[in-house]
Coordinates of C-alpha atoms in Angstrom, one line a residue:
M88 CA 37.6 36.2 -46.6
L89 CA 36.0 36.7 -42.6
H90 CA 36.5 40.7 -41.4
L91 CA 36.4 40.9 -38.1
R92 CA 35.8 44.1 -35.6
L93 CA 36.6 43.8 -32.3
I94 CA 36.6 45.5 -29.2
T95 CA 38.8 45.5 -26.8
P96 CA 39.7 46.6 -23.0
P97 CA 42.9 48.6 -23.7
E98 CA 44.8 47.0 -21.3
K99 CA 44.4 43.3 -23.1
T100 CA 44.8 45.8 -26.9
G101 CA 48.5 44.2 -27.3
D102 CA 47.7 41.1 -26.8
V103 CA 44.9 41.0 -29.2
V104 CA 47.2 43.2 -31.9
R105 CA 50.2 40.6 -31.3
L106 CA 47.8 37.3 -31.9
I107 CA 46.3 38.9 -34.9
E108 CA 50.2 39.4 -36.2
G109 CA 51.1 36.2 -34.9
T110 CA 47.8 34.1 -36.6
V111 CA 49.0 33.0 -40.4
G112 CA 46.1 34.6 -43.6
T113 CA 45.5 37.5 -41.6
T114 CA 45.6 41.3 -43.5
H115 CA 44.0 45.1 -43.0
L116 CA 44.9 45.1 -39.1
V117 CA 43.3 48.7 -37.7
V118 CA 43.6 49.8 -34.4
L119 CA 41.2 52.5 -33.1
P120 CA 42.4 53.4 -29.7
G121 CA 39.6 54.7 -27.0
A122 CA 36.9 54.6 -30.2
A123 CA 34.7 52.0 -29.1
R124 CA 32.5 53.8 -26.6
D125 CA 29.5 50.4 -25.0
P126 CA 31.8 49.0 -23.9
A127 CA 34.3 51.6 -24.3
G128 CA 37.6 50.4 -25.2
D129 CA 40.0 49.7 -28.7
V130 CA 38.0 49.3 -31.6
V131 CA 40.0 46.1 -33.4
L132 CA 39.2 45.6 -37.3
C133 CA 40.9 43.1 -40.0
D134 CA 40.9 40.1 -42.1
V135 CA 41.7 36.7 -42.1
A136 CA 41.9 33.9 -44.6
R137 CA 38.1 31.2 -43.8
E138 CA 41.0 28.2 -43.4
A139 CA 43.2 30.3 -41.0
G140 CA 39.3 32.2 -38.5
D141 CA 38.5 29.7 -36.5
E142 CA 42.2 29.4 -35.3
L143 CA 42.0 33.6 -34.6
L144 CA 38.6 33.5 -33.3
S145 CA 39.8 30.7 -30.8
G146 CA 43.5 32.9 -29.4
L147 CA 40.8 35.6 -29.1
Q148 CA 37.9 33.6 -26.4
D149 CA 41.3 32.3 -25.0
L150 CA 41.7 36.1 -24.5
D151 CA 38.2 36.6 -22.6
I152 CA 37.7 39.0 -25.7
D153 CA 34.1 37.4 -26.0
G154 CA 33.4 38.3 -21.8
C155 CA 35.2 41.6 -21.9
G156 CA 34.3 43.2 -24.8
S157 CA 32.9 41.9 -28.4
I158 CA 33.5 39.7 -31.7
A159 CA 31.4 40.2 -35.1
V160 CA 32.6 37.8 -38.3
E161 CA 31.6 39.0 -40.6
N162 CA 32.0 37.6 -45.1
I163 CA 32.6 39.0 -47.2
D164 CA 31.7 38.9 -50.3
L165 CA 34.6 41.3 -53.1
S166 CA 38.0 42.2 -51.5
L167 CA 40.2 43.9 -53.9
S168 CA 43.1 43.7 -51.9
Q169 CA 46.8 42.5 -53.5
R170 CA 47.4 41.6 -50.2
A171 CA 44.1 39.3 -48.8
D172 CA 45.2 37.4 -52.3
E173 CA 49.1 36.5 -50.6
A174 CA 47.1 35.9 -47.2
E175 CA 44.4 33.5 -48.6
A176 CA 47.7 32.2 -50.4
E177 CA 49.7 32.1 -46.5
A178 CA 46.6 30.2 -45.1
P179 CA 47.3 26.2 -45.7
G180 CA 43.8 24.6 -47.0
E181 CA 40.7 25.9 -49.1
S182 CA 38.9 27.7 -47.3
A183 CA 35.7 25.9 -48.4
D184 CA 36.8 22.9 -46.2
A185 CA 37.3 25.8 -43.5
V186 CA 35.1 25.0 -40.5
L187 CA 34.0 28.0 -38.3
W188 CA 32.4 25.5 -35.1
E189 CA 31.1 28.8 -33.2
H190 CA 29.7 30.5 -36.6
L191 CA 27.9 26.5 -37.1
T192 CA 27.5 26.7 -33.0
D193 CA 25.5 29.7 -33.7
A194 CA 23.3 29.5 -36.3
T195 CA 22.0 25.7 -35.4
H196 CA 21.1 27.3 -32.4
E197 CA 19.4 29.7 -34.0
E198 CA 17.7 27.6 -35.9
S199 CA 16.9 24.7 -34.0
T200 CA 15.2 27.2 -31.5
L201 CA 11.2 26.3 -30.9
S202 CA 9.8 29.5 -32.2
V203 CA 5.9 30.4 -33.4
T204 CA 7.7 31.0 -37.1
Y205 CA 9.0 27.7 -36.5
L206 CA 5.8 25.7 -35.5
A207 CA 3.9 27.7 -38.8
F208 CA 6.4 25.9 -41.3
I209 CA 6.2 23.0 -39.7
T210 CA 2.3 22.9 -40.1
L211 CA 2.5 24.7 -43.5
A212 CA 4.7 22.1 -44.9
T213 CA 2.9 19.0 -43.7
M214 CA 0.1 20.6 -44.2
I215 CA 1.0 21.3 -48.1
A216 CA 2.3 17.7 -48.1
A217 CA -1.7 16.6 -46.7
C218 CA -2.6 17.4 -49.5
G219 CA -0.3 16.2 -51.6
V220 CA -0.3 12.5 -51.2
V221 CA -3.9 12.7 -51.3
L222 CA -4.5 14.3 -54.6
D223 CA -1.4 11.8 -55.8
N224 CA 0.7 15.1 -56.9
A225 CA 5.0 15.4 -56.8
I226 CA 4.7 18.6 -57.2
L227 CA 3.2 19.3 -53.7
I228 CA 4.8 16.5 -51.9
V229 CA 8.3 19.3 -53.6
G230 CA 7.3 21.9 -52.4
A231 CA 6.2 20.9 -48.5
M232 CA 9.3 19.8 -48.6
A233 CA 10.7 22.4 -49.6
V234 CA 9.0 25.2 -46.8
G235 CA 9.7 21.9 -44.1
P236 CA 12.7 22.9 -42.0
E237 CA 13.7 20.8 -39.6
F238 CA 17.2 20.6 -40.2
G239 CA 17.6 23.3 -38.8
P240 CA 16.8 21.4 -35.4
L241 CA 18.5 18.1 -37.0
A242 CA 21.8 20.5 -37.4
G243 CA 21.9 21.4 -33.7
I244 CA 21.5 18.1 -32.4
C245 CA 24.5 17.0 -34.2
T246 CA 26.0 19.5 -33.2
A247 CA 25.4 19.3 -30.4
V248 CA 26.2 15.9 -29.7
V249 CA 30.2 16.7 -31.5
Q250 CA 30.9 20.5 -29.5
R251 CA 29.5 18.2 -26.6
A252 CA 26.7 21.5 -26.3
P253 CA 24.2 19.5 -23.2
R254 CA 21.8 22.7 -24.0
L255 CA 22.1 23.2 -27.7
A256 CA 21.5 19.1 -27.6
L257 CA 17.6 19.1 -25.6
R258 CA 16.8 23.2 -27.5
S259 CA 17.1 21.3 -31.0
L260 CA 15.4 17.8 -29.8
V261 CA 12.6 19.8 -27.9
A262 CA 12.0 21.2 -31.5
L263 CA 12.4 18.4 -33.0
L264 CA 9.3 16.8 -31.3
A265 CA 7.3 18.9 -30.8
G266 CA 7.2 21.2 -34.4
F267 CA 6.4 17.4 -35.8
A268 CA 3.6 17.0 -32.8
V269 CA 2.3 20.4 -33.4
A270 CA 1.7 19.5 -37.3
M271 CA 0.8 16.1 -37.5
A272 CA -2.9 16.9 -34.4
V273 CA -2.9 20.7 -36.7
T274 CA -2.9 18.3 -39.8
V275 CA -5.3 15.8 -38.5
G276 CA -7.7 17.8 -38.3
F277 CA -7.0 20.1 -41.5
S278 CA -7.3 17.1 -43.0
H279 CA -11.0 16.3 -41.2
F280 CA -12.2 20.0 -42.2
M281 CA -11.6 18.8 -45.6
D282 CA -13.7 14.9 -46.2
A283 CA -16.2 17.6 -44.6
V284 CA -16.3 20.0 -47.9
G285 CA -15.4 17.2 -49.8
L286 CA -11.9 17.8 -50.9
F287 CA -10.7 14.6 -48.6
S288 CA -11.4 11.3 -49.1
E289 CA -10.7 7.4 -47.9
A290 CA -10.8 6.3 -51.2
K291 CA -8.6 8.6 -53.2
L292 CA -5.7 7.6 -49.6
E293 CA -6.3 4.0 -50.0
G294 CA -6.6 4.6 -53.8
D295 CA -3.7 3.5 -56.2
R296 CA -1.1 6.7 -55.5
P297 CA 2.1 5.9 -57.5
N298 CA 3.6 9.1 -57.8
T299 CA 3.7 8.9 -52.8
G300 CA 2.3 6.0 -52.5
F301 CA 7.7 5.2 -51.4
I302 CA 6.1 7.3 -48.0
Y303 CA 4.5 4.5 -45.9
A304 CA 6.4 2.2 -47.2
P305 CA 10.2 2.2 -46.7
D306 CA 13.3 0.1 -47.6
W307 CA 17.1 0.2 -47.3
F308 CA 16.7 3.1 -50.5
S309 CA 15.4 5.9 -48.0
F310 CA 17.6 5.2 -45.3
V311 CA 20.4 5.6 -48.2
V312 CA 19.2 8.9 -49.3
A313 CA 18.4 10.2 -46.2
I314 CA 22.1 9.3 -45.6
L315 CA 23.6 10.8 -47.5
A316 CA 21.4 14.3 -47.6
G317 CA 22.6 14.5 -43.9
A318 CA 26.4 14.4 -45.5
A319 CA 25.5 17.2 -48.4
G320 CA 23.8 19.0 -46.0
T321 CA 26.0 19.0 -43.3
L322 CA 28.8 20.2 -45.4
S323 CA 26.2 22.8 -47.1
L324 CA 26.1 24.6 -42.9
T325 CA 29.9 24.3 -42.7
S326 CA 30.7 25.2 -46.0
A327 CA 29.2 28.5 -45.8
K328 CA 27.1 27.0 -49.2
S329 CA 23.8 27.4 -48.4
G330 CA 21.7 26.8 -51.2
A331 CA 22.8 22.9 -51.0
L332 CA 20.3 22.7 -48.3
V333 CA 17.6 23.3 -51.2
G334 CA 18.5 19.8 -53.2
V335 CA 18.8 18.3 -49.1
A336 CA 15.3 18.7 -48.1
I337 CA 13.5 17.5 -51.1
S338 CA 15.6 14.8 -50.6
V339 CA 14.0 12.9 -48.0
T340 CA 10.2 12.7 -47.1
T341 CA 10.0 13.3 -43.3
V342 CA 7.2 16.2 -43.6
P343 CA 6.2 14.5 -46.4
A344 CA 6.0 10.9 -44.1
A345 CA 4.5 13.0 -41.6
A346 CA 1.5 14.7 -43.2
N347 CA 0.6 10.9 -44.3
A348 CA 0.6 9.1 -41.1
A349 CA -1.2 12.4 -40.0
V350 CA -4.3 11.7 -42.9
A351 CA -3.9 7.8 -42.6
L352 CA -4.4 9.1 -38.7
S353 CA -7.8 10.7 -39.0
Y354 CA -9.8 7.8 -40.5
G355 CA -8.4 5.1 -38.7
D356 CA -6.0 3.6 -41.4
T357 CA -3.0 1.7 -38.9
R358 CA -1.2 0.3 -41.9
Q359 CA -0.4 3.8 -43.8
T360 CA 0.2 5.0 -40.3
W361 CA 2.6 2.7 -38.7
G362 CA 4.7 3.0 -42.2
S363 CA 4.3 6.6 -42.3
S364 CA 5.8 7.0 -39.0
E365 CA 8.5 4.2 -38.8
Q366 CA 9.9 6.5 -42.9
L367 CA 9.7 9.6 -40.7
L368 CA 11.5 7.9 -37.7
L369 CA 14.4 6.3 -40.2
N370 CA 14.9 9.3 -42.3
L371 CA 15.7 10.8 -39.0
L372 CA 18.1 8.6 -37.6
A373 CA 19.6 8.2 -41.1
I374 CA 20.1 12.1 -41.4
L375 CA 21.2 12.9 -37.5
L376 CA 24.0 9.5 -37.8
A377 CA 25.0 10.5 -41.2
G378 CA 25.3 14.5 -40.1
T379 CA 27.5 14.0 -36.4
L380 CA 29.9 11.4 -39.0
T381 CA 30.3 13.8 -41.4
L382 CA 30.7 17.1 -38.6
L383 CA 33.3 14.4 -36.2
V384 CA 35.5 13.3 -39.7
Q385 CA 35.6 17.2 -39.8
K386 CA 36.2 18.5 -36.5
G387 CA 39.2 15.7 -37.0
L388 CA 40.4 17.1 -40.0
W389 CA 40.6 20.3 -39.2
S390 CA 42.1 19.5 -36.3
K391 CA 45.6 18.1 -38.1
Q392 CA 45.2 21.9 -40.2
R393 CA 44.5 24.0 -36.9
E394 CA 47.9 22.0 -36.3
R395 CA 49.5 22.6 -39.8
L396 CA 49.0 26.7 -38.9
R397 CA 50.1 26.0 -36.5
K398 CA 53.2 25.2 -37.5
T399 CA 53.1 27.9 -40.4
G400 CA 53.2 31.2 -37.4

């Protein structure tokens, strides 16, 4: 269930209440006349089944409540109410399949912002991966994958394409490209430093690396895994199962490939630099393709679901 807290101008409260009452899957409606001070207006509270949430939010936006008032949405972790159980049963579909497009757009917008924190995470992840490729240490590679924040901008681009949001697409693309550019540049300097203190060496990079050699040798398996991971990651975002993102992060070799390219570049090894760059681009493109197709399928299915919801109402 979702909990909505609305601030509405008095002249629109009646329309809002009628919309909520006419939406299948809503309950626990409360109206507090004149309770809001900034902005001034009435406070309307209600709970709605997740599968009916997108329909209700769209209706509220059509009433311009987001412009002249406020719309706040929270997930309800626990609701002990027979009426809530009945509301969820009335709403067609399953809550796990529901997509809140406004929430997805807002979440990906935040995750795809080029901030100091984002740059710090992707740079640290790339440097950790650099240690992993030189030492041929799979544990460090997995750790670097988990730390890397690059799925946020990738999801932002996919969402922007499906929702036709050019600003989100540009913001996400800038964060993705600038993030990897800064991370790789810093890692080149980090590699020179580690070589100067005797912790990195060209012999280690060029030696037999059974655990990490795949990073600069892209193949069809890399593409297939990235496709599957992109679909899984997108589903985890739309269904609010964020725990699955950890598995997605350690399934694709974006950050390790960037790290290997940076280390190889510091030693002038064009073969590994090019191979790692191919691996990086292959993974990024596969994730973008899978994520966009997954969202398009979900949008198509959810359009049918919303039509059923209207007919039910």
